[in-house]
Coordinates of C-alpha atoms and ligand atoms in Angstrom, one line a residue:
M1 CA -95.4 -38.1 -111.0
S2 CA -94.3 -37.4 -107.4
Q3 CA -90.6 -37.3 -106.5
K4 CA -89.0 -39.6 -104.0
I5 CA -89.2 -38.6 -100.3
Q6 CA -86.2 -36.7 -99.1
A7 CA -85.4 -35.4 -95.6
A8 CA -85.3 -31.6 -95.5
I9 CA -84.3 -29.3 -92.6
T10 CA -87.4 -27.0 -92.1
G11 CA -86.2 -25.2 -89.0
V12 CA -83.2 -24.6 -86.8
H13 CA -82.7 -23.2 -83.3
G14 CA -79.6 -22.9 -81.1
Y15 CA -78.8 -22.4 -77.5
L16 CA -75.6 -21.1 -75.9
P17 CA -74.9 -20.7 -72.2
D18 CA -74.2 -17.2 -70.9
F19 CA -70.7 -17.4 -69.5
V20 CA -68.1 -16.2 -72.0
L21 CA -64.6 -17.6 -71.7
T22 CA -62.4 -15.2 -73.5
N23 CA -58.8 -15.6 -74.7
Q24 CA -57.9 -13.0 -72.1
L25 CA -59.4 -15.1 -69.3
L26 CA -57.5 -18.2 -70.5
E27 CA -54.2 -16.1 -70.4
Q28 CA -54.8 -16.0 -66.6
M29 CA -55.4 -19.7 -66.4
V30 CA -52.6 -21.3 -68.6
D31 CA -49.4 -20.3 -70.3
T32 CA -51.0 -19.0 -73.5
N33 CA -51.8 -15.7 -75.2
D34 CA -54.5 -14.2 -77.4
E35 CA -52.3 -13.8 -80.4
W36 CA -51.3 -17.5 -80.4
I37 CA -54.9 -18.7 -80.0
R38 CA -56.3 -16.3 -82.7
S39 CA -53.6 -17.0 -85.3
R40 CA -53.4 -20.8 -84.7
T41 CA -57.1 -21.5 -84.3
G42 CA -59.2 -18.4 -85.2
I43 CA -60.9 -18.6 -81.8
L44 CA -61.6 -15.4 -79.7
E45 CA -64.0 -16.7 -77.1
R46 CA -66.2 -19.7 -76.2
R47 CA -69.3 -20.3 -74.0
I48 CA -69.3 -22.4 -70.9
L49 CA -72.3 -24.0 -69.1
K50 CA -72.0 -23.2 -65.4
G51 CA -74.2 -24.4 -62.6
K52 CA -74.4 -27.5 -60.3
D53 CA -75.8 -30.6 -62.0
K54 CA -76.2 -29.0 -65.4
G55 CA -75.5 -31.3 -68.3
T56 CA -75.7 -31.5 -72.0
S57 CA -79.5 -31.9 -71.8
D58 CA -79.6 -28.3 -70.3
L59 CA -78.2 -27.1 -73.6
A60 CA -80.3 -29.4 -75.8
A61 CA -83.7 -28.9 -74.2
P62 CA -83.8 -25.1 -74.7
A63 CA -82.7 -25.5 -78.3
V64 CA -85.6 -28.0 -78.8
K65 CA -88.1 -25.8 -77.0
G66 CA -87.1 -22.8 -79.1
L67 CA -87.3 -24.9 -82.3
L68 CA -90.8 -26.1 -81.5
E69 CA -92.0 -22.6 -80.8
K70 CA -90.3 -21.1 -83.8
T71 CA -91.7 -23.7 -86.3
N72 CA -95.1 -23.7 -84.6
T73 CA -94.8 -27.4 -84.0
H74 CA -96.8 -29.2 -81.3
P75 CA -94.7 -31.7 -79.3
D76 CA -97.1 -34.5 -80.2
E77 CA -96.2 -34.1 -83.9
I78 CA -92.6 -35.2 -83.3
D79 CA -92.0 -38.9 -84.2
L80 CA -88.4 -39.2 -83.0
I81 CA -85.7 -37.2 -81.2
V82 CA -82.0 -38.0 -81.7
V83 CA -79.2 -36.3 -79.7
A84 CA -75.7 -36.3 -81.3
T85 CA -73.3 -35.9 -78.3
T86 CA -69.9 -37.0 -77.0
T87 CA -70.7 -35.7 -73.5
P88 CA -74.0 -37.3 -72.5
D89 CA -75.5 -36.3 -69.1
M90 CA -74.9 -39.8 -67.9
K91 CA -73.8 -43.2 -69.4
F92 CA -77.5 -44.0 -69.5
P93 CA -80.3 -43.2 -70.0
A94 CA -79.7 -41.5 -73.3
T95 CA -79.5 -37.7 -73.2
A96 CA -82.2 -37.7 -75.9
N97 CA -84.6 -39.2 -73.3
I98 CA -83.7 -36.6 -70.7
T99 CA -83.9 -33.8 -73.3
A100 CA -87.3 -35.1 -74.4
R101 CA -88.6 -34.9 -70.9
K102 CA -87.2 -31.4 -70.3
A103 CA -88.6 -30.1 -73.6
G104 CA -92.1 -31.6 -73.0
L105 CA -91.9 -34.2 -75.8
G106 CA -93.8 -36.8 -73.8
L107 CA -93.3 -40.4 -75.0
T108 CA -91.4 -39.5 -78.2
P109 CA -88.8 -42.2 -78.8
G110 CA -85.2 -41.1 -78.6
F111 CA -81.6 -42.2 -78.6
D112 CA -78.1 -40.8 -78.8
I113 CA -75.4 -41.1 -81.4
N114 CA -71.7 -40.6 -80.7
A115 CA -69.4 -40.0 -83.7
A116 CA -67.4 -37.3 -81.9
C117 CA -67.0 -34.1 -83.9
S118 CA -68.8 -35.7 -86.9
G119 CA -71.7 -36.6 -84.7
F120 CA -74.2 -34.2 -86.2
L121 CA -73.4 -35.3 -89.8
F122 CA -73.6 -39.0 -89.0
S123 CA -76.8 -38.4 -87.1
L124 CA -78.3 -36.3 -89.8
N125 CA -77.8 -39.2 -92.3
T126 CA -79.3 -41.7 -89.8
C127 CA -82.4 -39.5 -89.1
A128 CA -82.8 -39.0 -92.8
K129 CA -83.3 -42.7 -93.4
F130 CA -86.3 -42.8 -91.1
I131 CA -87.9 -40.1 -93.2
E132 CA -86.8 -41.3 -96.6
S133 CA -88.3 -44.8 -95.8
G134 CA -91.6 -43.2 -94.8
T135 CA -91.3 -44.4 -91.2
Y136 CA -91.5 -41.0 -89.7
K137 CA -92.7 -37.6 -90.8
K138 CA -91.1 -35.2 -88.3
V139 CA -87.7 -35.8 -86.5
I140 CA -85.8 -33.5 -84.2
L141 CA -82.0 -33.9 -84.3
V142 CA -79.9 -32.0 -81.7
G143 CA -76.2 -31.5 -81.8
A144 CA -75.2 -30.8 -78.2
D145 CA -72.0 -31.0 -76.2
K146 CA -70.9 -29.7 -72.8
M147 CA -67.2 -30.0 -73.7
S148 CA -66.2 -28.2 -70.6
S149 CA -67.1 -31.3 -68.6
I150 CA -64.2 -33.3 -70.2
I151 CA -61.6 -30.6 -70.6
D152 CA -58.5 -30.1 -68.4
Y153 CA -58.3 -26.3 -67.8
S154 CA -54.6 -26.7 -67.0
D155 CA -53.8 -28.2 -70.4
R156 CA -53.2 -25.4 -72.9
S157 CA -53.3 -27.6 -75.9
T158 CA -57.0 -28.5 -75.5
C159 CA -58.6 -25.9 -73.1
I160 CA -58.3 -23.1 -75.7
I161 CA -60.2 -25.0 -78.3
F162 CA -63.5 -26.3 -76.9
G163 CA -66.7 -24.7 -75.8
D164 CA -70.3 -25.7 -74.9
G165 CA -73.4 -25.3 -77.1
A166 CA -76.3 -26.9 -78.9
A167 CA -78.6 -26.5 -81.8
A168 CA -81.6 -28.5 -83.0
V169 CA -83.0 -29.0 -86.5
L170 CA -86.4 -30.1 -87.5
L171 CA -86.4 -32.7 -90.3
E172 CA -89.4 -33.3 -92.5
A173 CA -90.4 -35.2 -95.5
N174 CA -90.0 -33.3 -98.8
E175 CA -91.2 -34.5 -102.2
E176 CA -90.1 -31.4 -104.2
G177 CA -86.4 -32.2 -104.5
Y178 CA -85.2 -30.2 -101.5
G179 CA -83.3 -31.7 -98.5
L180 CA -80.5 -34.3 -98.3
Q181 CA -79.1 -35.2 -101.7
D182 CA -76.0 -37.2 -101.1
S183 CA -73.5 -38.1 -98.4
I184 CA -70.2 -39.7 -97.9
M185 CA -69.1 -40.9 -94.4
K186 CA -65.8 -42.4 -93.4
S187 CA -64.2 -43.8 -90.2
D188 CA -60.7 -45.0 -89.4
G189 CA -60.4 -46.6 -85.9
S190 CA -56.6 -46.1 -86.0
G191 CA -57.3 -42.5 -85.1
E192 CA -58.0 -43.5 -81.5
E193 CA -54.3 -43.0 -80.6
F194 CA -54.4 -39.3 -81.4
L195 CA -57.8 -38.2 -80.0
H196 CA -59.5 -39.9 -77.1
L197 CA -60.7 -39.9 -73.5
K198 CA -59.0 -42.8 -71.8
A199 CA -61.0 -43.7 -68.7
G200 CA -64.5 -43.9 -67.6
G201 CA -65.6 -46.4 -70.2
S202 CA -65.8 -50.2 -69.9
R203 CA -62.1 -50.7 -70.8
K204 CA -60.9 -48.5 -67.9
P205 CA -63.7 -47.7 -65.4
A206 CA -63.2 -44.8 -63.1
T207 CA -60.9 -45.3 -60.2
H208 CA -59.0 -43.0 -57.9
E209 CA -55.9 -43.7 -60.0
T210 CA -57.6 -42.8 -63.3
I211 CA -58.8 -39.5 -61.7
D212 CA -55.3 -38.7 -60.3
A213 CA -53.8 -39.4 -63.7
G214 CA -56.2 -37.0 -65.4
E215 CA -57.6 -39.7 -67.7
H216 CA -61.1 -38.3 -67.7
Y217 CA -60.1 -35.4 -69.8
V218 CA -59.7 -35.1 -73.6
F219 CA -56.3 -36.2 -74.9
Q220 CA -55.4 -34.8 -78.3
D221 CA -52.1 -35.0 -80.2
G222 CA -52.9 -31.9 -82.3
Q223 CA -50.7 -32.1 -85.3
P224 CA -51.6 -35.6 -86.6
V225 CA -55.3 -34.7 -86.1
F226 CA -54.8 -31.4 -87.9
K227 CA -53.1 -33.2 -90.9
A228 CA -55.8 -35.9 -91.0
A229 CA -58.6 -33.3 -90.8
V230 CA -57.2 -31.2 -93.6
K231 CA -56.9 -34.2 -95.9
G232 CA -60.1 -35.9 -94.8
M233 CA -62.4 -32.9 -95.1
A234 CA -61.0 -32.0 -98.5
D235 CA -61.2 -35.6 -99.8
V236 CA -64.8 -36.1 -99.0
S237 CA -65.9 -32.6 -100.0
G238 CA -64.1 -33.0 -103.3
A239 CA -65.5 -36.5 -103.9
I240 CA -69.1 -35.5 -103.2
M241 CA -68.8 -32.5 -105.6
K242 CA -67.2 -34.7 -108.3
R243 CA -69.8 -37.4 -108.2
N244 CA -72.6 -34.9 -108.4
N245 CA -71.0 -32.7 -111.0
L246 CA -70.8 -29.7 -108.7
E247 CA -68.3 -26.9 -109.3
G248 CA -67.1 -24.4 -106.6
D249 CA -69.5 -21.8 -108.1
D250 CA -72.5 -24.2 -107.6
I251 CA -72.0 -24.2 -103.8
A252 CA -73.9 -21.5 -102.1
W253 CA -72.4 -22.3 -98.7
L254 CA -69.8 -24.5 -97.2
V255 CA -70.9 -25.5 -93.6
P256 CA -67.7 -26.8 -92.0
H257 CA -67.2 -28.3 -88.6
Q258 CA -65.5 -25.5 -86.5
A259 CA -62.3 -27.1 -85.2
N260 CA -59.7 -24.8 -86.5
K261 CA -60.0 -21.9 -89.0
R262 CA -56.9 -23.1 -90.8
I263 CA -58.6 -26.4 -91.5
I264 CA -61.7 -24.6 -92.7
D265 CA -59.7 -22.3 -95.0
A266 CA -57.8 -25.3 -96.5
T267 CA -61.1 -27.1 -97.2
A268 CA -62.7 -24.1 -98.8
R269 CA -59.7 -23.5 -101.0
F270 CA -59.6 -27.1 -102.2
M271 CA -63.3 -26.9 -103.1
G272 CA -63.0 -23.5 -104.9
V273 CA -65.5 -21.8 -102.5
D274 CA -64.5 -18.2 -101.6
D275 CA -64.5 -16.9 -98.0
Q276 CA -67.9 -15.1 -98.3
R277 CA -69.6 -18.5 -98.8
V278 CA -68.1 -20.2 -95.8
M279 CA -70.1 -20.3 -92.6
L280 CA -67.9 -19.4 -89.7
N281 CA -68.6 -18.9 -86.0
I282 CA -65.5 -20.5 -84.5
E283 CA -64.3 -17.0 -83.3
R284 CA -67.3 -16.8 -80.9
Y285 CA -68.0 -20.4 -79.8
G286 CA -64.8 -22.4 -80.4
N287 CA -65.3 -26.1 -81.1
T288 CA -68.6 -27.2 -79.7
T289 CA -68.1 -30.8 -81.2
S290 CA -71.6 -32.0 -82.2
G291 CA -73.0 -28.4 -82.0
T292 CA -70.8 -26.7 -84.6
I293 CA -72.7 -27.4 -87.8
P294 CA -76.2 -26.8 -86.6
L295 CA -75.0 -23.6 -84.8
C296 CA -73.6 -22.4 -88.1
L297 CA -77.0 -23.1 -89.8
W298 CA -78.7 -21.2 -87.0
D299 CA -76.4 -18.2 -87.2
Y300 CA -76.7 -18.0 -91.0
E301 CA -80.3 -19.0 -91.4
K302 CA -81.5 -15.5 -92.5
Q303 CA -79.0 -15.6 -95.4
L304 CA -80.1 -19.0 -96.7
K305 CA -82.5 -19.2 -99.7
K306 CA -84.6 -22.1 -100.9
G307 CA -82.7 -24.2 -103.4
D308 CA -79.2 -23.2 -102.1
N309 CA -76.7 -26.0 -102.4
L310 CA -75.0 -26.5 -99.0
I311 CA -72.0 -28.8 -98.4
L312 CA -71.8 -29.8 -94.7
A313 CA -68.3 -31.3 -93.9
A314 CA -66.9 -32.6 -90.6
F315 CA -63.8 -34.3 -89.1
G316 CA -63.4 -35.7 -85.6
G317 CA -62.4 -38.3 -83.1
G318 CA -62.5 -41.9 -84.3
F319 CA -61.3 -40.8 -86.7
T320 CA -64.7 -40.0 -88.3
W321 CA -65.3 -37.7 -91.2
G322 CA -67.8 -37.0 -93.9
A323 CA -69.6 -34.6 -96.3
T324 CA -73.3 -34.1 -97.0
W325 CA -74.8 -32.2 -99.9
L326 CA -78.2 -30.7 -99.2
K327 CA -80.6 -28.4 -101.0
W328 CA -81.9 -25.8 -98.5
A329 CA -85.7 -26.1 -98.3
Y330 CA -87.0 -22.6 -97.3
D331 CA -86.5 -18.9 -97.7
P332 CA -85.9 -16.6 -94.7
S333 CA -89.3 -15.7 -93.0
Ligands
UT7_401 O1 -62.6 -31.3 -83.8 C1 -62.0 -32.5 -83.6 C2 -60.7 -32.6 -84.4 N1 -59.7 -31.7 -83.9 C3 -59.0 -30.9 -84.7 O2 -59.3 -30.9 -85.8 C4 -57.9 -30.2 -84.1 C5 -56.7 -30.3 -85.0 N2 -55.5 -29.7 -84.4 C6 -55.3 -28.4 -84.3 O3 -56.2 -27.6 -84.5 C7 -53.9 -27.9 -83.9 O4 -53.0 -28.9 -84.0 C8 -53.9 -27.2 -82.5 C9 -54.7 -25.9 -82.5 C10 -54.5 -28.2 -81.5 C11 -52.5 -26.9 -82.1 O5 -51.9 -26.0 -83.1 P1 -50.5 -26.4 -83.8 O6 -50.2 -25.3 -84.7 O7 -50.6 -27.8 -84.4 O8 -49.5 -26.3 -82.6 P2 -48.5 -27.4 -82.1 O9 -49.2 -28.4 -81.2 O10 -47.6 -27.9 -83.2 O11 -47.6 -26.5 -81.1 C12 -46.7 -25.5 -81.6 C13 -46.1 -24.7 -80.5 C14 -45.5 -25.6 -79.5 O12 -44.4 -25.0 -78.9 P3 -42.9 -25.3 -79.4 O13 -42.7 -26.8 -79.2 O14 -42.9 -25.0 -80.9 O15 -42.0 -24.4 -78.6 C15 -46.5 -25.7 -78.4 O16 -46.0 -26.0 -77.1 O17 -47.1 -24.0 -79.8 C16 -47.1 -24.3 -78.4 N3 -48.5 -24.3 -77.9 C17 -49.0 -23.2 -77.4 N4 -48.5 -21.9 -77.2 C18 -49.4 -21.0 -76.7 C19 -49.4 -25.3 -77.9 N5 -50.6 -24.8 -77.4 C20 -50.3 -23.5 -77.1 C21 -51.2 -22.5 -76.5 N6 -50.6 -21.3 -76.4 N7 -52.5 -22.7 -76.2

């Protein structure tokens, strides 16, 4: 008897821009220091996309191209492309459409999903439904953000955290029990107060005043977000383990959103997962928003084995948060 159809990740590829913004460079830009940034966040450096008219699609498209090449997939085989992003190239058309054109995906349908830092997780679950229902066989999901486009580099409370980057995963139908197993997603709209970008939307379109007031930059009240993130990520990660009878030792890898190393450590401790089984790249890329989780998968791909239990966990603006349990579907090649 064949198993139900599940959505499995069958390839991952990332792209990071060349320019490296180190803590030392930030020391010359704002009143901060390497010691503070390292100890409060775990970040040493982040990547920045430079160049006129370069947008998020310029991060996403090379990730997609690399993924197609690496997985030996012809563009015609792709049924759908979704881009998780908070920093679309433009309000419309969707960055997925622009990315599809740049990556040679022809007429592949595509759309964007914005769930801030939980964007990749929410999108992964959305894409999985197209596969589980039998609608599509091969879906590309890209987590991509050019955070530098909405950061005020004179605001030391945000400019030290964020970076630019993207990674794409290929999702395919699996009937052998691998892929997405279970997921919990949560949102709380009262989080808007603590993490948002005020202007440029329909509520407050761009004017000279909004620009003068710096309202096109990320606003974050760090401490309440920190507290909600620690609680939120632990709650959903614990709940997904409990309802699937998973103990800390059953988890091969925790794949956490990379916002702050202290949040990651607290989540891992709560789950009973030791440091060696926690994916971490925040020291090199900072917080790339939708890019963090797939970039982790890309960085650690060679260490992943078929059947490994992974818990993906994220927290971000909205507030949005969630955890997904998946069984990794392939061995390193
Ligand atoms: O991914 C989306 C979700 N976002 C998050 O999960 C982020 C959650 N929040 C955080 O990660 C942390 O709150 C931050 C990293 C943003 C800030 O760390 P913190 O430990 O919460 O610092 P704080 O805001 O409470 O500030 C502590 C002190 C303050 O000085 P005083 O008032 O104690 O004299 C700040 O002015 O540190 C000061 N400070 C800095 N000092 C040097 C704030 N930013 C900096 C800085 N360099 N960059």
